[in-house]
Coordinates of C-alpha atoms in Angstrom, one line a residue:
M1 CA -58.4 -32.1 -56.3
S2 CA -58.3 -29.2 -53.4
E3 CA -60.0 -27.3 -56.7
T4 CA -62.7 -29.7 -57.0
R5 CA -63.7 -30.0 -52.8
P6 CA -65.8 -27.1 -53.4
Y7 CA -67.3 -27.6 -56.6
T8 CA -68.1 -31.8 -53.7
Q9 CA -69.3 -30.1 -50.8
V10 CA -71.3 -27.4 -52.6
K11 CA -72.8 -30.1 -55.0
R12 CA -73.5 -32.5 -51.7
A13 CA -75.8 -29.9 -49.8
Q14 CA -77.6 -29.5 -53.3
A15 CA -78.5 -33.5 -53.1
A16 CA -79.9 -33.4 -49.4
E17 CA -81.5 -29.8 -49.7
R18 CA -83.4 -31.6 -52.7
T19 CA -83.8 -34.6 -50.3
R20 CA -85.4 -33.2 -47.2
T21 CA -87.5 -31.4 -49.8
A22 CA -89.1 -34.4 -50.6
L23 CA -89.0 -36.0 -47.3
L24 CA -91.0 -32.5 -47.1
D25 CA -93.2 -33.2 -49.8
A26 CA -94.1 -36.8 -48.9
A27 CA -95.0 -36.1 -45.7
E28 CA -96.8 -32.8 -46.8
H29 CA -98.7 -35.5 -49.0
V30 CA -99.3 -37.5 -46.7
F31 CA -100.5 -35.5 -43.6
L32 CA -103.5 -34.3 -45.7
A33 CA -104.1 -37.3 -47.2
G34 CA -105.2 -37.8 -43.6
D35 CA -103.4 -41.2 -43.1
W36 CA -100.0 -39.3 -40.8
E37 CA -100.9 -41.9 -37.8
E38 CA -100.4 -45.1 -39.4
A39 CA -97.7 -44.1 -42.2
S40 CA -94.8 -45.7 -41.3
L41 CA -91.5 -44.0 -41.8
E42 CA -90.4 -46.3 -43.9
A43 CA -94.1 -45.6 -46.7
I44 CA -93.0 -41.6 -46.0
A45 CA -89.4 -42.3 -47.2
A46 CA -90.0 -44.4 -49.9
R47 CA -92.7 -41.6 -51.3
A48 CA -89.9 -39.5 -51.2
G49 CA -87.2 -41.4 -52.9
T50 CA -85.3 -42.6 -50.0
T51 CA -84.7 -44.8 -47.1
K52 CA -85.9 -44.8 -43.9
Q53 CA -82.5 -43.7 -42.0
T54 CA -81.9 -41.0 -44.3
L55 CA -85.1 -39.7 -43.2
L56 CA -83.5 -40.1 -39.7
R57 CA -80.3 -38.7 -40.2
H58 CA -82.7 -35.2 -41.2
F59 CA -85.0 -35.0 -38.4
G60 CA -84.6 -37.4 -36.3
S61 CA -88.2 -39.1 -35.8
K62 CA -91.5 -39.2 -37.6
A63 CA -92.4 -35.7 -35.2
G64 CA -89.0 -34.1 -36.3
L65 CA -90.4 -34.6 -39.3
L66 CA -93.9 -33.2 -38.4
E67 CA -92.5 -30.5 -36.6
A68 CA -90.5 -29.2 -39.5
G69 CA -93.2 -30.2 -42.3
A70 CA -95.8 -27.9 -39.8
Q71 CA -93.3 -24.4 -40.0
R72 CA -92.7 -25.2 -43.6
G73 CA -96.3 -24.7 -44.3
L74 CA -97.0 -22.2 -42.1
E75 CA -94.2 -19.9 -43.5
Q76 CA -94.8 -20.1 -46.5
V77 CA -99.2 -19.7 -45.7
G78 CA -97.7 -16.5 -43.8
A79 CA -95.8 -15.2 -46.7
Q80 CA -98.7 -15.4 -48.9
R81 CA -101.5 -14.3 -46.5
L82 CA -100.0 -11.4 -44.6
G83 CA -98.8 -10.0 -47.7
A84 CA -102.1 -8.8 -48.2
P85 CA -102.7 -5.1 -47.7
R86 CA -103.8 -3.4 -45.4
D87 CA -107.1 -1.5 -44.9
D88 CA -108.2 -2.6 -48.3
I89 CA -111.3 -4.6 -48.7
D90 CA -111.4 -5.9 -52.3
G91 CA -107.1 -6.5 -51.9
A92 CA -107.3 -8.2 -48.9
I93 CA -110.3 -10.4 -50.2
G94 CA -108.5 -11.2 -53.2
N95 CA -105.3 -12.1 -51.2
L96 CA -107.6 -14.8 -49.4
L97 CA -109.2 -16.0 -52.2
D98 CA -106.2 -16.2 -53.8
H99 CA -104.4 -18.7 -50.5
Y100 CA -108.1 -20.8 -50.7
E101 CA -107.8 -21.7 -54.8
D102 CA -104.6 -23.0 -53.5
R103 CA -104.7 -24.5 -50.0
G104 CA -108.1 -24.4 -49.2
D105 CA -108.5 -28.2 -49.1
E106 CA -105.8 -28.2 -47.0
G107 CA -107.5 -25.7 -44.7
L108 CA -110.6 -27.7 -44.2
K109 CA -108.7 -31.0 -43.3
L110 CA -106.6 -28.8 -40.9
A111 CA -109.8 -27.1 -39.3
A112 CA -111.2 -30.8 -39.0
I113 CA -108.2 -31.9 -36.3
G114 CA -109.6 -32.3 -32.7
G115 CA -108.3 -33.6 -29.8
D116 CA -104.8 -32.7 -28.3
G117 CA -101.5 -34.2 -29.5
A118 CA -99.1 -32.7 -32.0
L119 CA -101.1 -32.8 -35.3
A120 CA -104.0 -30.6 -32.9
E121 CA -101.2 -28.5 -32.1
I122 CA -100.6 -28.0 -35.3
A123 CA -104.1 -26.8 -36.0
D124 CA -104.4 -24.3 -33.4
R125 CA -101.3 -22.3 -35.3
A126 CA -103.1 -22.5 -38.6
R127 CA -106.4 -21.5 -37.1
R128 CA -104.0 -18.8 -35.5
L129 CA -102.4 -17.6 -38.4
H130 CA -105.5 -17.1 -39.6
Y131 CA -107.0 -14.6 -37.0
D132 CA -103.6 -13.0 -37.6
W133 CA -104.3 -11.9 -40.6
V134 CA -107.3 -10.9 -40.2
D135 CA -105.9 -8.6 -37.4
H136 CA -103.5 -7.4 -40.3
A137 CA -106.3 -7.0 -43.5
F138 CA -108.9 -5.9 -41.4
G139 CA -107.2 -4.2 -37.7
A140 CA -107.7 -0.7 -38.3
W141 CA -111.3 -1.1 -39.4
I142 CA -111.3 -3.2 -36.3
G143 CA -109.9 -1.4 -33.8
R144 CA -112.6 1.8 -34.2
A145 CA -115.3 -0.6 -33.8
Q146 CA -117.7 0.5 -31.2
Q147 CA -117.4 -3.8 -30.2
P148 CA -113.8 -4.8 -31.9
A149 CA -113.9 -7.9 -29.7
R150 CA -117.4 -8.7 -31.7
T151 CA -116.2 -7.2 -34.6
R152 CA -113.1 -9.1 -34.5
A153 CA -114.8 -12.4 -34.7
A154 CA -117.3 -12.3 -36.9
V155 CA -114.5 -11.2 -39.5
I156 CA -112.8 -13.7 -38.8
A157 CA -116.1 -15.9 -38.8
I158 CA -117.2 -14.7 -42.4
C159 CA -113.0 -15.1 -43.9
D160 CA -112.8 -19.0 -42.3
V161 CA -112.6 -21.8 -45.6
H162 CA -115.5 -22.8 -44.0
T163 CA -117.5 -19.8 -45.5
W164 CA -115.3 -20.0 -48.6
H165 CA -115.7 -23.7 -48.7
L166 CA -120.2 -23.0 -48.8
L167 CA -120.0 -19.9 -50.9
K168 CA -117.4 -21.9 -53.7
R169 CA -118.3 -25.9 -53.7
D170 CA -121.5 -25.6 -52.0
L171 CA -123.2 -23.0 -53.4
G172 CA -121.6 -23.1 -56.8
L173 CA -120.5 -19.4 -56.5
G174 CA -118.2 -18.1 -59.3
R175 CA -114.3 -16.3 -57.7
A176 CA -115.8 -13.2 -59.0
E177 CA -119.3 -14.0 -56.9
V178 CA -117.4 -15.4 -54.3
H179 CA -115.7 -11.8 -54.1
H180 CA -118.0 -9.4 -54.0
T181 CA -120.2 -11.8 -51.5
L182 CA -117.2 -11.4 -48.8
T183 CA -116.6 -8.3 -49.3
L184 CA -120.6 -6.6 -49.3
M185 CA -120.6 -8.8 -45.2
I186 CA -117.1 -7.4 -44.7
R187 CA -118.3 -4.1 -45.5
R188 CA -121.4 -4.3 -43.8
L189 CA -120.6 -5.9 -40.3
L190 CA -117.5 -2.2 -40.5
E191 CA -120.4 0.4 -41.7
E192 CA -122.8 -0.9 -38.9
D193 CA -119.6 -1.5 -36.0
A194 CA -117.8 2.1 -37.2

């Protein structure tokens, strides 16, 4: 009988991890749909195929679920974005566009969150991650600029999700043209302020 016990423990751990992932996925869906404040724990748990009690066992509260979901999302985005090459404008913009094509709509929703509270704090953490990406990808050029603070602010704005949305969605540019346009703006900015 002791031979089956480790197998049972492994299976239980795997099932618990699947449940946790399903709950985080459900929370992400509700959050991105803009229904977080109104959503009940029962509804989130049902979407994940489980119960409110299971949700509470994993996360303790709705706030705990929100924090765990935000942390997971920021870690995923950070791993992708901070994998951008340094001192390579084309490579950095390629990395940025990969991210926006995959998660740009999420970024737009986060950018629209204002006010105070947990949701606003998550949006602020996402903004800081974008600023960290700018420092990671363009820090050497920014450090050599005549006015580094102004140059950094301009690169942050050029690479913002709203700029991507304007070029891609409003103006209907294809990926290659968006890439070229962002690269051109950054190159000219960095050359002018060198």
